[in-house]
Each structure stands twice: as structure tokens, then as C-alpha cells.
mmCIF file of C-alpha atoms in Angstrom:
data_model
loop_
_atom_site.group_PDB
_atom_site.id
_atom_site.type_symbol
_atom_site.label_atom_id
_atom_site.label_comp_id
_atom_site.label_asym_id
_atom_site.label_seq_id
_atom_site.Cartn_x
_atom_site.Cartn_y
_atom_site.Cartn_z
ATOM 1 C CA MET A 194 -10.959 32.744 0.947
ATOM 2 C CA ALA A 195 -12.126 30.969 4.596
ATOM 3 C CA LEU A 196 -10.793 27.537 4.666
ATOM 4 C CA THR A 197 -11.998 25.646 7.393
ATOM 5 C CA LEU A 198 -10.427 22.231 9.368
ATOM 6 C CA GLN A 199 -14.151 21.040 8.828
ATOM 7 C CA GLN A 200 -14.505 21.282 5.297
ATOM 8 C CA LEU A 201 -11.272 19.198 5.191
ATOM 9 C CA ARG A 202 -12.354 16.565 7.046
ATOM 10 C CA TYR A 203 -15.166 16.865 5.353
ATOM 11 C CA LEU A 204 -13.561 16.040 1.721
ATOM 12 C CA VAL A 205 -10.902 13.759 3.057
ATOM 13 C CA ALA A 206 -14.208 11.319 4.706
ATOM 14 C CA VAL A 207 -15.639 11.373 1.205
ATOM 15 C CA ALA A 208 -11.730 10.723 -1.040
ATOM 16 C CA ASP A 209 -12.197 7.537 1.628
ATOM 17 C CA CYS A 210 -15.570 6.279 1.214
ATOM 18 C CA ARG A 211 -16.093 7.731 -2.409
ATOM 19 C CA SER A 212 -19.778 8.382 -1.353
ATOM 20 C CA ILE A 213 -21.610 11.261 -0.287
ATOM 21 C CA THR A 214 -23.573 9.467 1.997
ATOM 22 C CA ALA A 215 -21.685 6.995 3.523
ATOM 23 C CA ALA A 216 -18.931 10.344 4.183
ATOM 24 C CA ALA A 217 -21.355 11.989 5.596
ATOM 25 C CA ALA A 218 -22.367 9.001 7.747
ATOM 26 C CA ALA A 219 -18.964 8.371 8.778
ATOM 27 C CA VAL A 220 -18.322 11.903 10.023
ATOM 28 C CA TYR A 221 -21.762 11.893 11.986
ATOM 29 C CA VAL A 222 -23.628 14.717 9.687
ATOM 30 C CA ALA A 223 -26.481 14.890 7.973
ATOM 31 C CA GLN A 224 -25.417 14.410 3.852
ATOM 32 C CA PRO A 225 -27.152 18.104 3.380
ATOM 33 C CA ALA A 226 -25.119 19.817 5.133
ATOM 34 C CA LEU A 227 -21.636 17.653 4.049
ATOM 35 C CA SER A 228 -22.440 18.469 0.514
ATOM 36 C CA ARG A 229 -23.122 22.167 1.479
ATOM 37 C CA ALA A 230 -19.891 21.892 3.005
ATOM 38 C CA VAL A 231 -17.773 20.261 -0.257
ATOM 39 C CA GLN A 232 -19.389 23.014 -2.800
ATOM 40 C CA ALA A 233 -18.552 25.671 -0.416
ATOM 41 C CA LEU A 234 -14.755 24.388 -0.575
ATOM 42 C CA GLU A 235 -15.392 24.091 -4.228
ATOM 43 C CA ARG A 236 -16.387 27.730 -4.370
ATOM 44 C CA ASP A 237 -13.648 29.353 -2.516
ATOM 45 C CA LEU A 238 -11.094 27.721 -4.185
ATOM 46 C CA ASP A 239 -13.288 27.635 -7.620
ATOM 47 C CA VAL A 240 -12.146 24.535 -8.881
ATOM 48 C CA GLU A 241 -14.389 21.219 -9.287
ATOM 49 C CA LEU A 242 -13.396 18.979 -6.749
ATOM 50 C CA VAL A 243 -15.224 16.067 -6.817
ATOM 51 C CA THR A 244 -17.530 14.486 -10.183
ATOM 52 C CA ARG A 245 -20.139 11.904 -9.871
ATOM 53 C CA LYS A 246 -19.763 8.091 -10.980
ATOM 54 C CA GLY A 247 -22.232 6.045 -11.124
ATOM 55 C CA ARG A 248 -23.982 5.687 -6.682
ATOM 56 C CA GLY A 249 -21.029 7.140 -5.761
ATOM 57 C CA VAL A 250 -18.345 9.737 -6.522
ATOM 58 C CA GLU A 251 -14.553 10.484 -7.572
ATOM 59 C CA LEU A 252 -11.776 12.901 -6.790
ATOM 60 C CA THR A 253 -11.003 14.542 -9.871
ATOM 61 C CA PRO A 254 -6.983 15.480 -10.228
ATOM 62 C CA GLU A 255 -7.254 19.016 -8.488
ATOM 63 C CA GLY A 256 -9.480 17.573 -5.767
ATOM 64 C CA ALA A 257 -6.964 14.587 -5.314
ATOM 65 C CA ARG A 258 -4.306 17.390 -4.811
ATOM 66 C CA VAL A 259 -6.342 19.037 -2.337
ATOM 67 C CA VAL A 260 -7.053 15.515 -0.311
ATOM 68 C CA ARG A 261 -2.987 15.056 -0.251
ATOM 69 C CA LEU A 262 -3.247 18.673 1.157
ATOM 70 C CA ALA A 263 -5.560 18.411 3.586
ATOM 71 C CA ARG A 264 -4.672 15.179 4.580
ATOM 72 C CA THR A 265 -1.351 16.751 5.635
ATOM 73 C CA VAL A 266 -2.969 20.082 7.681
ATOM 74 C CA LEU A 267 -5.279 17.511 9.465
ATOM 75 C CA ASP A 268 -2.172 15.440 10.608
ATOM 76 C CA ALA A 269 -0.173 18.292 11.634
ATOM 77 C CA VAL A 270 -3.087 19.807 13.560
ATOM 78 C CA ASN A 271 -3.008 15.989 15.158
ATOM 79 C CA ALA A 272 0.303 16.730 15.936
ATOM 80 C CA ILE A 273 -0.093 19.636 17.559
ATOM 81 C CA GLU A 274 -3.253 18.773 19.830
ATOM 82 C CA ASP A 275 -0.869 15.546 20.782
ATOM 83 C CA ILE A 276 2.475 18.289 22.179
ATOM 84 C CA GLY A 277 -1.167 19.627 24.497
ATOM 85 C CA THR A 278 -1.833 16.505 25.682
ATOM 86 C CA GLY A 279 1.791 14.822 26.212
ATOM 87 C CA HIS A 280 2.052 16.153 29.416
ATOM 88 C CA GLY A 281 -0.928 14.721 30.699
ATOM 89 C CA GLY A 282 -0.617 11.898 29.733
ATOM 90 C CA ARG A 283 -3.113 9.982 27.758
ATOM 91 C CA ALA A 284 -5.311 7.060 26.875
ATOM 92 C CA ARG A 285 -3.546 3.926 24.754
ATOM 93 C CA GLU A 286 -5.414 3.752 21.407
ATOM 94 C CA ARG A 287 -4.711 0.718 19.694
ATOM 95 C CA LEU A 288 -4.077 0.439 15.690
ATOM 96 C CA CYS A 289 -4.200 -3.335 13.357
ATOM 97 C CA VAL A 290 -1.894 -3.211 10.343
ATOM 98 C CA VAL A 291 -1.964 -6.468 7.737
ATOM 99 C CA ALA A 292 0.854 -6.838 4.963
ATOM 100 C CA THR A 293 1.883 -9.559 2.976
ATOM 101 C CA PRO A 294 5.160 -11.405 4.354
ATOM 102 C CA THR A 295 7.322 -9.589 2.671
ATOM 103 C CA LEU A 296 6.117 -5.748 2.640
ATOM 104 C CA ALA A 297 5.901 -7.071 6.916
ATOM 105 C CA ILE A 298 9.163 -6.722 6.939
ATOM 106 C CA ASP A 299 9.350 -3.959 5.342
ATOM 107 C CA LEU A 300 6.698 -2.181 7.329
ATOM 108 C CA ALA A 301 8.502 -3.397 10.533
ATOM 109 C CA ALA A 302 11.771 -1.992 9.609
ATOM 110 C CA ASP A 303 11.103 1.080 8.268
ATOM 111 C CA LEU A 304 7.734 2.748 8.915
ATOM 112 C CA LEU A 305 7.264 1.277 12.800
ATOM 113 C CA PRO A 306 10.047 2.070 14.476
ATOM 114 C CA ALA A 307 9.635 6.612 13.599
ATOM 115 C CA PHE A 308 5.634 6.204 14.225
ATOM 116 C CA THR A 309 5.895 4.996 17.230
ATOM 117 C CA ALA A 310 8.528 6.989 18.479
ATOM 118 C CA ARG A 311 6.455 9.686 17.319
ATOM 119 C CA HIS A 312 3.499 8.622 18.850
ATOM 120 C CA PRO A 313 3.972 6.620 21.584
ATOM 121 C CA TRP A 314 0.317 5.906 23.161
ATOM 122 C CA VAL A 315 -0.468 3.853 19.846
ATOM 123 C CA ASP A 316 -0.020 0.678 20.482
ATOM 124 C CA ILE A 317 0.459 -1.346 16.871
ATOM 125 C CA ARG A 318 -0.480 -5.020 16.019
ATOM 126 C CA LEU A 319 0.758 -6.495 13.288
ATOM 127 C CA LEU A 320 -0.465 -9.140 11.026
ATOM 128 C CA GLN A 321 0.246 -11.437 8.414
ATOM 129 C CA HIS A 322 -1.718 -12.683 5.670
ATOM 130 C CA ASP A 323 0.813 -15.434 2.651
ATOM 131 C CA SER A 324 -2.450 -14.413 0.575
ATOM 132 C CA ARG A 325 -4.390 -11.326 -0.435
ATOM 133 C CA GLU A 326 -7.577 -12.612 -0.332
ATOM 134 C CA ALA A 327 -7.472 -13.534 3.250
ATOM 135 C CA LEU A 328 -5.418 -9.663 4.105
ATOM 136 C CA VAL A 329 -8.379 -8.465 2.111
ATOM 137 C CA GLN A 330 -10.653 -10.217 3.939
ATOM 138 C CA SER A 331 -9.591 -8.752 7.424
ATOM 139 C CA LEU A 332 -9.876 -5.426 6.377
ATOM 140 C CA VAL A 333 -13.374 -6.200 5.354
ATOM 141 C CA ASP A 334 -14.559 -7.768 8.434
ATOM 142 C CA GLY A 335 -12.526 -5.369 10.787
ATOM 143 C CA THR A 336 -9.914 -7.395 12.241
ATOM 144 C CA ALA A 337 -7.364 -4.930 10.727
ATOM 145 C CA GLU A 338 -7.772 -1.163 9.294
ATOM 146 C CA LEU A 339 -5.233 -0.353 6.991
ATOM 147 C CA GLY A 340 -3.288 -2.993 4.727
ATOM 148 C CA LEU A 341 -0.107 -2.592 3.050
ATOM 149 C CA VAL A 342 0.421 -5.286 0.132
ATOM 150 C CA ASP A 343 0.876 -4.486 -4.114
ATOM 151 C CA LEU A 344 -1.484 -3.170 -6.342
ATOM 152 C CA PRO A 345 -3.956 -3.477 -7.634
ATOM 153 C CA VAL A 346 -6.337 -5.166 -5.449
ATOM 154 C CA ASP A 347 -10.221 -6.546 -6.706
ATOM 155 C CA GLN A 348 -12.229 -5.607 -3.476
ATOM 156 C CA ASP A 349 -13.538 -2.215 -3.682
ATOM 157 C CA LEU A 350 -10.939 -0.855 -1.146
ATOM 158 C CA SER A 351 -9.949 2.790 -0.605
ATOM 159 C CA THR A 352 -6.796 2.787 -2.041
ATOM 160 C CA HIS A 353 -3.370 5.171 -1.917
ATOM 161 C CA HIS A 354 0.199 4.554 -3.156
ATOM 162 C CA LEU A 355 3.254 4.951 -1.331
ATOM 163 C CA GLN A 356 5.773 3.732 -3.994
ATOM 164 C CA GLU A 357 6.791 1.693 -7.214
ATOM 165 C CA ARG A 358 9.332 -0.829 -6.216
ATOM 166 C CA ASP A 359 11.939 -2.729 -8.725
ATOM 167 C CA VAL A 360 11.115 -6.067 -9.349
ATOM 168 C CA VAL A 361 13.897 -8.276 -9.702
ATOM 169 C CA LEU A 362 15.845 -11.596 -11.590
ATOM 170 C CA VAL A 363 17.733 -13.284 -8.441
ATOM 171 C CA SER A 364 20.015 -16.113 -9.838
ATOM 172 C CA PRO A 365 22.520 -18.850 -8.374
ATOM 173 C CA PRO A 366 26.090 -17.512 -8.987
ATOM 174 C CA GLY A 367 27.416 -18.476 -11.917
ATOM 175 C CA SER A 368 24.322 -18.481 -13.718
ATOM 176 C CA GLY A 369 26.126 -16.374 -16.935
ATOM 177 C CA LEU A 370 22.381 -14.586 -17.474
ATOM 178 C CA PRO A 371 22.728 -10.726 -19.091
ATOM 179 C CA ASP A 372 22.331 -7.439 -16.944
ATOM 180 C CA PRO A 373 20.102 -6.252 -17.652
ATOM 181 C CA PHE A 374 18.003 -9.613 -18.166
ATOM 182 C CA PRO A 375 15.638 -9.251 -20.966
ATOM 183 C CA VAL A 376 12.061 -10.318 -19.930
ATOM 184 C CA ARG A 377 11.206 -12.066 -22.938
ATOM 185 C CA ARG A 378 13.744 -14.348 -22.015
ATOM 186 C CA LEU A 379 11.758 -15.494 -18.619
ATOM 187 C CA ASP A 380 10.441 -18.157 -20.996
ATOM 188 C CA GLY A 381 11.767 -21.400 -20.470
ATOM 189 C CA LEU A 382 13.303 -20.305 -17.568
ATOM 190 C CA PRO A 383 13.777 -22.532 -14.730
ATOM 191 C CA LEU A 384 12.348 -20.494 -11.927
ATOM 192 C CA VAL A 385 11.692 -21.010 -7.400
ATOM 193 C CA LEU A 386 7.953 -20.564 -7.774
ATOM 194 C CA PRO A 387 5.290 -20.702 -4.901
ATOM 195 C CA THR A 388 3.249 -23.229 -4.996
ATOM 196 C CA ARG A 389 -0.026 -23.395 -7.173
ATOM 197 C CA GLY A 390 -3.291 -21.887 -5.895
ATOM 198 C CA THR A 391 -1.400 -19.417 -3.722
ATOM 199 C CA GLY A 392 -2.393 -15.577 -4.157
ATOM 200 C CA ARG A 393 1.476 -15.225 -4.868
ATOM 201 C CA ARG A 394 1.514 -18.056 -7.831
ATOM 202 C CA THR A 395 -1.586 -17.109 -9.122
ATOM 203 C CA GLU A 396 -0.575 -12.676 -9.410
ATOM 204 C CA LEU A 397 2.972 -14.514 -10.962
ATOM 205 C CA GLU A 398 1.403 -16.549 -13.256
ATOM 206 C CA SER A 399 -1.327 -13.641 -14.174
ATOM 207 C CA MET A 400 2.085 -11.075 -14.933
ATOM 208 C CA PHE A 401 3.340 -14.418 -17.374
ATOM 209 C CA SER A 402 0.302 -14.201 -19.026
ATOM 210 C CA ARG A 403 0.458 -10.373 -19.848
ATOM 211 C CA LEU A 404 4.500 -10.725 -21.141
ATOM 212 C CA GLY A 405 4.056 -13.807 -22.837
ATOM 213 C CA VAL A 406 6.164 -15.681 -21.694
ATOM 214 C CA ARG A 407 6.402 -19.296 -19.890
ATOM 215 C CA PRO A 408 8.702 -20.705 -17.307
ATOM 216 C CA VAL A 409 9.798 -23.392 -16.306
ATOM 217 C CA ALA A 410 8.499 -24.379 -12.514
ATOM 218 C CA ALA A 411 11.923 -25.553 -11.184
ATOM 219 C CA LEU A 412 11.144 -25.654 -7.636
ATOM 220 C CA GLU A 413 7.393 -24.966 -5.757
ATOM 221 C CA VAL A 414 8.063 -23.960 -2.738
ATOM 222 C CA ASP A 415 5.986 -21.185 -0.195
ATOM 223 C CA GLU A 416 8.560 -20.816 2.794
ATOM 224 C CA ARG A 417 10.623 -18.155 2.014
ATOM 225 C CA LEU A 418 13.606 -19.702 3.691
ATOM 226 C CA ALA A 419 13.705 -22.350 0.872
ATOM 227 C CA TRP A 420 13.265 -20.006 -1.874
ATOM 228 C CA LEU A 421 17.302 -18.944 -0.224
ATOM 229 C CA ALA A 422 18.440 -22.226 0.316
ATOM 230 C CA SER A 423 16.985 -23.192 -3.561
ATOM 231 C CA VAL A 424 19.035 -20.113 -4.671
ATOM 232 C CA LEU A 425 21.942 -20.702 -3.729
ATOM 233 C CA SER A 426 22.086 -24.415 -4.107
ATOM 234 C CA GLY A 427 21.137 -24.276 -8.055
ATOM 235 C CA HIS A 428 17.471 -24.837 -8.353
ATOM 236 C CA GLY A 429 16.784 -21.958 -10.569
ATOM 237 C CA SER A 430 16.129 -18.489 -10.553
ATOM 238 C CA LEU A 431 13.380 -16.349 -8.167
ATOM 239 C CA ILE A 432 11.606 -12.748 -8.715
ATOM 240 C CA TRP A 433 12.031 -11.000 -6.202
ATOM 241 C CA TYR A 434 12.194 -6.758 -4.763
ATOM 242 C CA ARG A 435 15.289 -5.528 -5.334
ATOM 243 C CA GLU A 436 15.666 -4.351 -1.666
ATOM 244 C CA MET A 437 14.292 -7.436 0.075
ATOM 245 C CA ALA A 438 16.800 -9.295 -2.133
ATOM 246 C CA LEU A 439 19.818 -7.520 -1.156
ATOM 247 C CA ARG A 440 18.692 -7.750 2.326
ATOM 248 C CA THR A 441 18.186 -11.298 2.131
ATOM 249 C CA PHE A 442 21.195 -12.527 -0.073
ATOM 250 C CA GLY A 443 23.601 -9.320 -0.024
ATOM 251 C CA SER A 444 26.615 -10.513 -2.395
ATOM 252 C CA ARG A 445 25.986 -14.647 -2.187
ATOM 253 C CA ALA A 446 23.362 -14.533 -4.894
ATOM 254 C CA GLU A 447 23.255 -12.691 -8.611
ATOM 255 C CA ILE A 448 20.530 -9.610 -8.666
ATOM 256 C CA ARG A 449 19.952 -8.250 -12.024
ATOM 257 C CA SER A 450 17.253 -6.155 -12.799
ATOM 258 C CA PHE A 451 14.759 -6.678 -15.901
ATOM 259 C CA THR A 452 15.008 -4.556 -19.431
ATOM 260 C CA PRO A 453 12.174 -3.381 -19.723
ATOM 261 C CA ALA A 454 12.133 -2.458 -16.206
ATOM 262 C CA LEU A 455 9.818 -4.348 -13.983
ATOM 263 C CA LEU A 456 7.831 -2.320 -11.772
ATOM 264 C CA ARG A 457 5.347 -3.343 -8.745
ATOM 265 C CA PRO A 458 2.784 -0.370 -7.178
ATOM 266 C CA VAL A 459 2.851 -0.938 -3.475
ATOM 267 C CA GLY A 460 0.163 0.969 -1.117
ATOM 268 C CA ILE A 461 -2.432 0.995 1.416
ATOM 269 C CA VAL A 462 -5.136 0.411 1.377
ATOM 270 C CA HIS A 463 -8.652 0.177 4.147
ATOM 271 C CA PRO A 464 -12.508 -0.110 3.769
ATOM 272 C CA ARG A 465 -14.501 2.644 2.577
ATOM 273 C CA ARG A 466 -15.520 3.857 5.890
ATOM 274 C CA ALA A 467 -13.535 6.970 7.934
ATOM 275 C CA LEU A 468 -10.415 6.372 9.676
ATOM 276 C CA SER A 469 -9.660 6.490 13.432
ATOM 277 C CA ARG A 470 -7.268 8.864 14.410
ATOM 278 C CA PRO A 471 -4.460 6.242 14.575
ATOM 279 C CA ALA A 472 -5.126 5.116 11.572
ATOM 280 C CA ARG A 473 -4.983 8.205 9.965
ATOM 281 C CA SER A 474 -2.050 9.152 11.546
ATOM 282 C CA PHE A 475 -0.371 6.094 10.165
ATOM 283 C CA LEU A 476 -1.425 6.475 6.835
ATOM 284 C CA ALA A 477 -0.558 10.223 6.713
ATOM 285 C CA HIS A 478 3.338 8.975 8.255
ATOM 286 C CA ALA A 479 3.320 6.247 5.321
ATOM 287 C CA GLN A 480 3.174 8.728 2.624
ATOM 288 C CA HIS A 481 4.789 11.557 3.723
ATOM 289 C CA ASN A 482 8.293 8.560 4.193
ATOM 290 C CA ALA A 483 7.556 6.853 0.985
ATOM 291 C CA PRO A 484 7.549 8.764 -2.513
ATOM 292 C CA TYR A 485 4.369 9.337 -3.953
ATOM 293 C CA ARG A 486 3.864 8.406 -7.047
ATOM 294 C CA GLU A 487 0.156 9.422 -9.326
ATOM 295 C CA PRO A 488 -1.496 5.812 -10.144
ATOM 296 C CA SER A 489 -1.124 5.576 -13.861
ATOM 297 C CA ARG A 490 -4.230 6.032 -15.891
#
């Protein structure tokens, strides 16, 4: 068996583009040559890596595993090349990442410092969009290359799951609510909610519909500082990620888990085209520094 980096790059391109034709264009190679390389890799491994799906292709479970390992290998190769170029300096590279405001805080606090320390020649621009629609559009029109967002997204984008986050109930002190809080008791509970028509409100309404509950909108506001003030002043409870609730409220509010637990997947998304080198490196960095979970099927 003699695997090549070229085969791994071609397979990763197929995974990103979900199309043999698009993958070949992305890596500047003829489609038959890319197909032969992937088929040769399948023969070497004696396993099917991709299957046809409509007009495109999708990874088999084994293919998804090989792609994850291939990304690690290619990232390591990039790191080795960086050692060789680091002494003589290198041209600046740019990467634009877009995120929702809540995840942008985590991105800046948890992922960016370590990445920029390892890749000091990459200038990162961080955009924020309140609505998922605007976030997706910034990826589609090329304003940003990678998006950090709650999953799933409706747009046909390549998706890389990073972790599942615990969704909690944040309540004013002395609320007397049970802990953990039964999901069914959200019915009729006064909540601080985003305004109607916003992407965040639409997502919450969809979740309430799936759970079969109808909370009461005690206050509708989009400013996150107003969320904090509204909860602490006793207007109602707030549904948020545990990490952000602890970081924002500390011990000033009551933070409860739900029963059964409410988990929200978070990941990185991008259009189905080949990624730039900084984007590939950042994606690998994020996957290495966040617990990976297979998407539920």
C-alpha cells in the first residue's frame, strides 16, 4: 500500500464539495484523474469511501473516518512546511470567519488565541451576524470563508460538527423552580425572548413546537445586555448555553439544566468548494480543540 498526499487532498476536496466535478475544479485537475485517484485509494484500503447520491456523492462511514484522518495528516504536513518557511518570513494570509454573537465570544476566547499563536502570519477578520440567514449569505457571497453556527443549517453547505452544547434555563434569584427543570414545564413559563421575526426567535419557536410547549413572552428584546438586566430584575427566565450563562451571570442568577437534557450541536460550515490554506488550518485547529461527535442519523 502506497498512499499519497495527493490522494488525500483529492478525497478531502470531494468531501468538501460533495461532487466529483466540483472537487476536480477546486483542485485544478481533470475529473477523470481525480476519479482514478480516489478509486485507487479505495483499492489500496479495500473499502468504499464515497457513494453516488443524486447528482453528487456522499461519504460512507469509512470515508468520513478517512477524511477526518486525512485532514489531520494534511494539517501536520502544513505545519512541517511552516517550520521551513518560518525562518525566512512569509507573505501575510487572510481568513474571514463569521459567527453569531454568542459563538463569536467563544470563538475569540477559546479558538482564536491558540490559532494565531501557531499561525502568526494569518490575519483573521471576525464578522458577527445576529441572523443565521445573514451569516449564511456572507458565506455564499464570499464575504466570509468559514462560519461558526448552531446546526443544522438549511443552506446546502459543507458541515463539520464540533461539539454539542448544553442548553439551560437562567432564572432570577429566588425563583423556586425545580432543578433540573422539566422541559414540559416550559409551557406557560414567562421567558425573555428575542423579538418576533428574528432568526433566533424563529429557532426558539421551532424548538417549542417540537417540544409541545408554549412559553409566555414576558419581554421581547434583542440586546444581550438587556437579557441580563431583564433576568436579574425578575421579568422572566432565559434559555441560553450553559457556558455563556455561567460566563455572563456567574452566581447572580439561577442556572438549571433541563430534563430531559437539551443539547444543541455547533459546527463550522462553508460553501462546497475548496478551502484556502488558512481556512483548512483553522478547521483542523477547531476540530482538534473541540470534542468531536458524529452527527446523529
